[in-house]
Short mmCIF file of C-alpha atoms in Angstrom, two decimals:
data_model
loop_
_atom_site.label_atom_id
_atom_site.label_comp_id
_atom_site.label_asym_id
_atom_site.label_seq_id
_atom_site.Cartn_x
_atom_site.Cartn_y
_atom_site.Cartn_z
CA MET Y 29 7.14 10.51 -6.93
CA THR Y 30 6.60 14.28 -7.08
CA LYS Y 31 5.98 16.53 -4.08
CA SER Y 32 2.36 17.13 -5.13
CA THR Y 33 1.79 13.38 -5.39
CA ARG Y 34 3.41 12.82 -2.01
CA ASP Y 35 1.24 15.46 -0.38
CA SER Y 36 -1.93 13.81 -1.73
CA VAL Y 37 -1.13 10.27 -0.58
CA THR Y 38 -3.96 8.61 1.33
CA SER Y 39 -3.91 5.44 3.38
CA PRO Y 40 -6.49 2.65 3.11
CA PRO Y 41 -9.24 2.57 5.74
CA THR Y 42 -9.37 0.24 8.71
CA GLY Y 43 -11.71 -2.72 8.49
CA VAL Y 44 -12.21 -5.90 6.50
CA PHE Y 45 -10.95 -6.13 2.93
CA VAL Y 46 -11.65 -9.17 0.77
CA PRO Y 47 -9.00 -10.72 -1.48
CA VAL Y 48 -11.55 -11.59 -4.12
CA PRO Y 49 -11.15 -14.59 -6.41
CA THR Y 50 -11.11 -13.91 -10.12
CA PHE Y 51 -14.22 -15.29 -11.81
CA PHE Y 52 -14.03 -17.16 -15.09
CA HIS Y 53 -16.64 -18.25 -17.59
CA PRO Y 54 -17.15 -22.03 -17.90
CA ALA Y 55 -14.31 -23.49 -19.92
CA SER Y 56 -16.81 -25.06 -22.33
CA SER Y 57 -18.22 -21.62 -23.26
CA SER Y 58 -15.40 -20.84 -25.72
CA ASN Y 59 -12.62 -22.43 -27.74
CA ALA Y 60 -9.92 -20.44 -25.94
CA LEU Y 61 -6.95 -22.21 -24.36
CA GLN Y 62 -8.09 -21.06 -20.93
CA ALA Y 63 -11.39 -20.11 -19.35
CA GLU Y 64 -12.10 -16.45 -20.05
CA VAL Y 65 -12.40 -13.79 -17.33
CA ASP Y 66 -16.00 -13.12 -16.28
CA VAL Y 67 -15.99 -9.38 -15.50
CA LYS Y 68 -19.79 -9.27 -15.12
CA THR Y 69 -19.75 -11.75 -12.23
CA GLN Y 70 -16.69 -10.02 -10.79
CA ILE Y 71 -18.67 -6.79 -10.62
CA LYS Y 72 -21.73 -8.52 -9.16
CA HIS Y 73 -19.68 -10.09 -6.37
CA SER Y 74 -17.86 -6.81 -5.66
CA ILE Y 75 -21.14 -4.93 -5.30
CA HIS Y 76 -22.49 -7.64 -2.98
CA LEU Y 77 -19.46 -7.21 -0.72
CA ALA Y 78 -19.73 -3.40 -0.77
CA LYS Y 79 -23.40 -3.63 0.22
CA ASN Y 80 -22.64 -5.97 3.13
CA GLY Y 81 -20.09 -4.05 5.16
CA ILE Y 82 -16.78 -4.85 3.44
CA ARG Y 83 -14.52 -1.78 3.57
CA GLY Y 84 -12.57 -2.54 0.41
CA LEU Y 85 -11.38 -5.09 -2.13
CA VAL Y 86 -8.07 -6.60 -3.10
CA LEU Y 87 -8.30 -7.42 -6.78
CA LEU Y 88 -5.75 -9.68 -8.44
CA GLY Y 89 -3.84 -10.69 -5.34
CA SER Y 90 -2.77 -14.28 -4.75
CA THR Y 91 -6.39 -15.39 -4.39
CA GLY Y 92 -7.18 -13.41 -7.53
CA GLU Y 93 -4.65 -15.39 -9.60
CA ALA Y 94 -3.00 -12.26 -11.02
CA ILE Y 95 -0.08 -14.32 -12.30
CA HIS Y 96 -2.50 -16.35 -14.46
CA LEU Y 97 -3.88 -13.31 -16.27
CA SER Y 98 -2.51 -11.29 -19.17
CA ARG Y 99 -1.80 -7.58 -18.93
CA SER Y 100 -4.96 -6.70 -20.86
CA GLU Y 101 -7.08 -9.03 -18.73
CA ARG Y 102 -5.79 -7.46 -15.53
CA PHE Y 103 -6.58 -3.97 -16.78
CA GLU Y 104 -10.05 -4.91 -18.01
CA LEU Y 105 -10.90 -6.57 -14.71
CA VAL Y 106 -9.81 -3.68 -12.47
CA SER Y 107 -11.30 -0.98 -14.70
CA GLY Y 108 -14.49 -3.00 -15.10
CA VAL Y 109 -14.94 -3.41 -11.35
CA ARG Y 110 -14.20 0.27 -10.77
CA LYS Y 111 -16.86 1.31 -13.29
CA GLY Y 112 -19.32 -1.25 -11.91
CA LEU Y 113 -18.90 0.04 -8.37
CA ASP Y 114 -19.22 3.66 -9.50
CA ASP Y 115 -22.41 2.87 -11.43
CA ALA Y 116 -23.85 1.01 -8.43
CA GLY Y 117 -23.45 4.02 -6.15
CA PHE Y 118 -20.04 3.27 -4.64
CA PRO Y 119 -17.78 5.96 -6.13
CA GLY Y 120 -14.27 5.95 -4.74
CA TYR Y 121 -14.79 2.55 -3.10
CA PRO Y 122 -11.41 1.36 -1.77
CA VAL Y 123 -9.57 -0.97 -4.16
CA MET Y 124 -6.08 -2.43 -3.80
CA ALA Y 125 -4.58 -4.31 -6.73
CA GLY Y 126 -2.01 -7.07 -6.34
CA VAL Y 127 1.45 -6.95 -7.90
CA LEU Y 128 3.09 -10.38 -7.89
CA VAL Y 129 6.25 -10.04 -10.02
CA ASN Y 130 9.88 -9.48 -9.04
CA SER Y 131 11.35 -7.20 -11.73
CA VAL Y 132 11.23 -3.56 -10.61
CA ASP Y 133 10.42 -2.45 -14.17
CA GLU Y 134 7.55 -4.94 -14.42
CA VAL Y 135 6.26 -4.01 -10.97
CA LEU Y 136 6.07 -0.37 -12.05
CA LYS Y 137 4.26 -1.29 -15.28
CA TRP Y 138 1.64 -3.18 -13.24
CA LEU Y 139 1.27 -0.20 -10.90
CA GLU Y 140 0.93 2.24 -13.80
CA ASP Y 141 -1.78 0.05 -15.35
CA PHE Y 142 -3.64 -0.26 -12.05
CA ALA Y 143 -3.51 3.49 -11.50
CA ARG Y 144 -5.08 4.05 -14.93
CA ALA Y 145 -7.68 1.36 -14.19
CA GLY Y 146 -8.80 3.06 -10.98
CA ALA Y 147 -7.11 1.23 -8.11
CA GLN Y 148 -6.02 3.50 -5.26
CA TRP Y 149 -3.23 1.27 -3.90
CA GLY Y 150 -0.87 -1.45 -5.03
CA LEU Y 151 -0.33 -4.49 -2.81
CA VAL Y 152 3.22 -5.44 -3.77
CA LEU Y 153 4.46 -8.95 -3.04
CA ALA Y 154 7.96 -9.30 -1.59
CA PRO Y 155 10.37 -10.43 -4.36
CA GLY Y 156 10.91 -14.05 -3.41
CA TYR Y 157 12.16 -15.93 -6.46
CA PHE Y 158 15.60 -16.34 -4.88
CA GLY Y 159 14.20 -16.91 -1.41
CA LEU Y 160 16.38 -16.11 1.55
CA ALA Y 161 19.16 -14.85 -0.71
CA ALA Y 162 17.14 -11.62 -0.71
CA ASN Y 163 18.35 -10.17 2.58
CA GLN Y 164 16.55 -7.46 4.54
CA GLU Y 165 18.79 -4.65 3.29
CA ASN Y 166 18.03 -5.56 -0.31
CA LEU Y 167 14.32 -5.83 0.45
CA LYS Y 168 14.42 -2.30 1.87
CA GLU Y 169 16.16 -1.01 -1.24
CA TRP Y 170 13.80 -2.88 -3.60
CA TYR Y 171 10.66 -1.50 -1.95
CA THR Y 172 12.18 1.99 -1.78
CA VAL Y 173 12.90 2.03 -5.52
CA VAL Y 174 9.35 0.83 -6.23
CA ALA Y 175 7.78 3.36 -3.86
CA ASP Y 176 9.89 6.22 -5.21
CA ASN Y 177 8.53 5.58 -8.69
CA SER Y 178 5.02 4.25 -8.16
CA PRO Y 179 2.12 6.44 -9.33
CA ILE Y 180 -0.04 5.15 -6.46
CA PRO Y 181 0.78 4.36 -2.81
CA ILE Y 182 1.86 0.81 -2.10
CA LEU Y 183 1.56 -1.73 0.70
CA ILE Y 184 4.16 -4.39 1.50
CA TYR Y 185 2.80 -7.90 0.95
CA ASN Y 186 4.61 -10.64 2.88
CA TYR Y 187 3.35 -14.12 2.00
CA PRO Y 188 6.16 -16.58 2.78
CA GLY Y 189 4.17 -19.50 1.33
CA VAL Y 190 4.56 -18.19 -2.23
CA THR Y 191 7.91 -16.41 -1.87
CA ASN Y 192 10.26 -19.19 -0.80
CA GLN Y 193 9.75 -18.38 2.89
CA ILE Y 194 10.92 -14.75 2.81
CA MET Y 195 9.94 -13.09 6.10
CA VAL Y 196 9.94 -9.31 6.27
CA THR Y 197 11.17 -8.44 9.76
CA PRO Y 198 9.61 -5.88 12.10
CA GLU Y 199 12.76 -3.75 11.77
CA THR Y 200 12.34 -3.67 8.00
CA TYR Y 201 8.72 -2.56 8.36
CA THR Y 202 9.81 0.20 10.75
CA HIS Y 203 12.29 1.47 8.15
CA LEU Y 204 9.93 1.24 5.16
CA ALA Y 205 6.98 2.73 7.04
CA GLN Y 206 8.83 6.06 7.01
CA HIS Y 207 8.54 6.27 3.22
CA PRO Y 208 5.71 8.65 2.25
CA ASN Y 209 4.46 6.35 -0.52
CA ILE Y 210 4.38 3.14 1.56
CA VAL Y 211 1.11 3.14 3.48
CA GLY Y 212 0.80 -0.31 5.02
CA CYS Y 213 1.40 -4.02 4.87
CA LYS Y 214 -0.37 -7.34 4.63
CA MET Y 215 1.18 -10.22 6.57
CA SER Y 216 -0.06 -13.58 5.31
CA HIS Y 217 1.61 -15.73 7.94
CA GLY Y 218 0.94 -16.95 11.45
CA ASN Y 219 3.51 -14.93 13.36
CA VAL Y 220 1.14 -12.90 15.54
CA SER Y 221 4.12 -11.32 17.31
CA HIS Y 222 5.17 -9.60 14.07
CA HIS Y 223 1.64 -8.24 13.60
CA VAL Y 224 1.55 -6.90 17.14
CA GLN Y 225 5.08 -5.46 17.09
CA VAL Y 226 4.49 -3.51 13.88
CA SER Y 227 0.98 -2.41 14.97
CA LEU Y 228 2.34 -0.98 18.25
CA ASP Y 229 5.74 0.30 17.10
CA PRO Y 230 6.06 3.88 18.45
CA GLU Y 231 8.34 4.81 15.54
CA ILE Y 232 5.52 4.18 13.02
CA ASP Y 233 2.69 6.62 12.25
CA HIS Y 234 -0.24 4.21 12.43
CA GLU Y 235 -2.70 6.67 10.93
CA LYS Y 236 -0.58 6.49 7.78
CA PHE Y 237 0.89 2.95 7.87
CA ARG Y 238 -1.85 0.30 8.19
CA VAL Y 239 -1.21 -3.28 9.30
CA TYR Y 240 -3.48 -6.03 7.95
CA SER Y 241 -3.39 -9.77 8.45
CA GLY Y 242 -4.25 -12.20 5.69
CA PHE Y 243 -5.93 -14.49 8.23
CA GLY Y 244 -9.34 -13.85 9.76
CA GLN Y 245 -8.51 -16.25 12.58
CA GLN Y 246 -6.11 -13.57 13.82
CA LEU Y 247 -8.61 -10.70 13.66
CA GLY Y 248 -9.49 -10.40 17.34
CA PRO Y 249 -5.97 -10.66 18.75
CA ILE Y 250 -4.27 -8.31 16.29
CA VAL Y 251 -6.95 -5.61 16.04
CA HIS Y 252 -7.12 -5.49 19.83
CA PHE Y 253 -3.44 -4.53 19.73
CA GLY Y 254 -3.70 -1.87 17.06
CA ALA Y 255 -3.81 -3.57 13.66
CA ALA Y 256 -5.98 -1.93 10.99
CA GLY Y 257 -7.90 -5.07 10.06
CA VAL Y 258 -7.77 -8.16 7.88
CA ILE Y 259 -7.70 -9.04 4.19
CA ASP Y 260 -9.69 -12.21 4.56
CA GLY Y 261 -10.86 -14.86 2.08
CA LEU Y 262 -13.68 -16.20 4.26
CA ALA Y 263 -15.37 -12.79 4.03
CA ALA Y 264 -15.85 -13.41 0.30
CA MET Y 265 -18.64 -15.79 1.37
CA TYR Y 266 -19.68 -14.42 4.77
CA PRO Y 267 -19.06 -10.65 4.71
CA LYS Y 268 -21.55 -9.65 7.41
CA THR Y 269 -20.18 -12.01 10.04
CA VAL Y 270 -16.53 -11.05 9.59
CA THR Y 271 -17.33 -7.33 9.48
CA ARG Y 272 -19.49 -7.63 12.62
CA LEU Y 273 -16.57 -9.24 14.42
CA MET Y 274 -14.30 -6.44 13.20
CA ALA Y 275 -16.72 -3.75 14.39
CA LEU Y 276 -16.99 -5.27 17.86
CA VAL Y 277 -13.24 -5.65 18.33
CA GLU Y 278 -12.51 -2.21 16.91
CA ARG Y 279 -14.67 -0.57 19.61
CA GLY Y 280 -12.06 -1.50 22.19
CA PRO Y 281 -12.63 -2.46 25.86
CA THR Y 282 -16.16 -3.70 26.32
CA GLY Y 283 -18.59 -5.32 28.73
CA PRO Y 284 -19.24 -9.02 29.37
CA LYS Y 285 -22.12 -9.32 26.88
CA ALA Y 286 -20.17 -7.84 23.97
CA LEU Y 287 -17.10 -9.85 24.94
CA ARG Y 288 -19.13 -13.07 24.75
CA GLU Y 289 -20.33 -12.08 21.27
CA ILE Y 290 -16.76 -11.38 20.18
CA GLN Y 291 -15.61 -14.75 21.52
CA THR Y 292 -18.51 -16.59 19.87
CA MET Y 293 -17.87 -14.95 16.51
CA GLN Y 294 -14.09 -15.33 16.62
CA TYR Y 295 -14.51 -19.03 17.41
CA ALA Y 296 -16.89 -19.50 14.48
CA VAL Y 297 -14.66 -17.55 12.10
CA SER Y 298 -11.52 -19.39 13.22
CA ARG Y 299 -13.14 -22.80 12.72
CA ALA Y 300 -14.39 -21.89 9.25
CA GLU Y 301 -11.01 -20.43 8.31
CA GLU Y 302 -9.58 -23.94 8.56
CA PHE Y 303 -11.53 -24.71 5.38
CA ILE Y 304 -9.81 -21.79 3.63
CA VAL Y 305 -6.39 -22.90 4.87
CA ARG Y 306 -7.02 -26.45 3.63
CA TRP Y 307 -8.50 -25.69 0.20
CA GLY Y 308 -7.31 -22.19 -0.72
CA ILE Y 309 -8.49 -20.68 -4.00
CA VAL Y 310 -10.47 -23.74 -5.09
CA GLY Y 311 -12.25 -23.80 -1.73
CA ILE Y 312 -13.04 -20.09 -1.77
CA LYS Y 313 -14.44 -20.32 -5.29
CA GLU Y 314 -16.57 -23.34 -4.46
CA GLY Y 315 -17.76 -21.65 -1.28
CA VAL Y 316 -18.77 -18.48 -3.15
CA TYR Y 317 -20.67 -20.63 -5.65
CA ARG Y 318 -22.46 -22.69 -3.01
CA VAL Y 319 -23.22 -19.82 -0.61
CA LEU Y 320 -23.84 -16.92 -3.02
CA GLY Y 321 -24.58 -18.68 -6.30
CA MET Y 322 -21.82 -16.82 -8.14
CA GLY Y 323 -19.13 -18.27 -10.36
CA THR Y 324 -18.64 -21.92 -11.30
CA LEU Y 325 -17.43 -25.18 -9.79
CA GLU Y 326 -14.43 -25.30 -12.14
CA GLY Y 327 -11.88 -23.66 -9.83
CA GLY Y 328 -9.22 -21.37 -11.28
CA ARG Y 329 -6.93 -21.53 -14.26
CA LEU Y 330 -4.38 -24.30 -14.56
CA PRO Y 331 -2.81 -25.56 -12.36
CA LEU Y 332 -5.65 -24.58 -9.99
CA LYS Y 333 -8.44 -26.01 -12.11
CA GLY Y 334 -11.09 -28.25 -10.57
CA LYS Y 335 -13.51 -28.57 -7.68
CA LEU Y 336 -13.45 -30.04 -4.20
CA PRO Y 337 -13.42 -33.83 -3.90
CA GLU Y 338 -16.87 -35.40 -3.70
CA GLY Y 339 -18.31 -35.00 -0.20
CA GLU Y 340 -15.60 -32.58 0.98
CA TRP Y 341 -17.92 -29.57 1.42
CA GLU Y 342 -20.22 -31.69 3.57
CA LYS Y 343 -17.32 -32.65 5.87
CA TRP Y 344 -17.15 -29.00 6.94
CA HIS Y 345 -20.85 -28.89 7.82
CA VAL Y 346 -20.45 -27.91 11.47
CA ALA Y 347 -18.15 -24.95 10.77
CA ILE Y 348 -20.00 -23.79 7.65
CA SER Y 349 -23.49 -24.11 9.12
CA ARG Y 350 -22.51 -21.97 12.09
CA MET Y 351 -21.24 -19.25 9.75
CA GLU Y 352 -24.49 -19.45 7.78
CA GLU Y 353 -26.51 -19.04 10.98
CA LEU Y 354 -24.52 -15.99 12.01
CA GLU Y 355 -24.73 -14.46 8.53
CA LYS Y 356 -28.51 -14.81 8.45
CA SER Y 357 -28.86 -13.28 11.90
CA LEU Y 358 -27.11 -10.02 10.90
#
């Protein structure tokens, strides 16, 4: 990382980002071993989100199945979305790209590709293949080596569910937040205390180091205490509702009427988020298809292929219908 690069580093904006699913053509549309990436639908969905209040996208994160795509597919998807957004009147729209491998050399190759493709930041998953054998000191060193050599700023991505339960501690965030090329973190776990501690830490420059949760059900509590926002899968279907909640909470102390609206929306979002927790990528993809008419009912690539069990969507009627009502009212 050169001095000129360091001086030009920018942090992502506050607000709601969406970890978008990767869209695929129907498996029957080709003779390929796997369903092929559908960049056209990816662009269409990205533009829809940009038009409806979403502050930025996370392409090829966990929800985006980056580990199921080839290097060329990843590049074509990110560069295609960047061009699509530019052509639609959203130049410079914020895009993070997920990096889900453990080898430092491979991580840097992914980051170099994403920089060329037009992503502004890399969301780099904690190296969790060996689980808790990766102690905090080694995590600090690993992220420092990556940040020292990355062509774009990075965020720390802590998702214990896919990294053998690695938990990045608040002390480790405090240390890494001092690095000029590390500009934030995404915590995809339920430890609200960690979110709050890092968001309020007086040793961290919070204009530069942004804290995001991977769970919309935590939006109100964490943003109230200084977090930058959420990277939330439910917003892939209901962008206006989640962004309205974010806007209300971000305003700070408010009167009884606004507080009631915040409480009503947070309750609706939290209930609907249970669907995302239960069904993950397959649920998000089916929801986007049913709500927005985009994509297919075939799920992701193996081993995430398939749709919801018969009648499952209908079981979530109360939570989903409330989100639909709120979305239509905005």
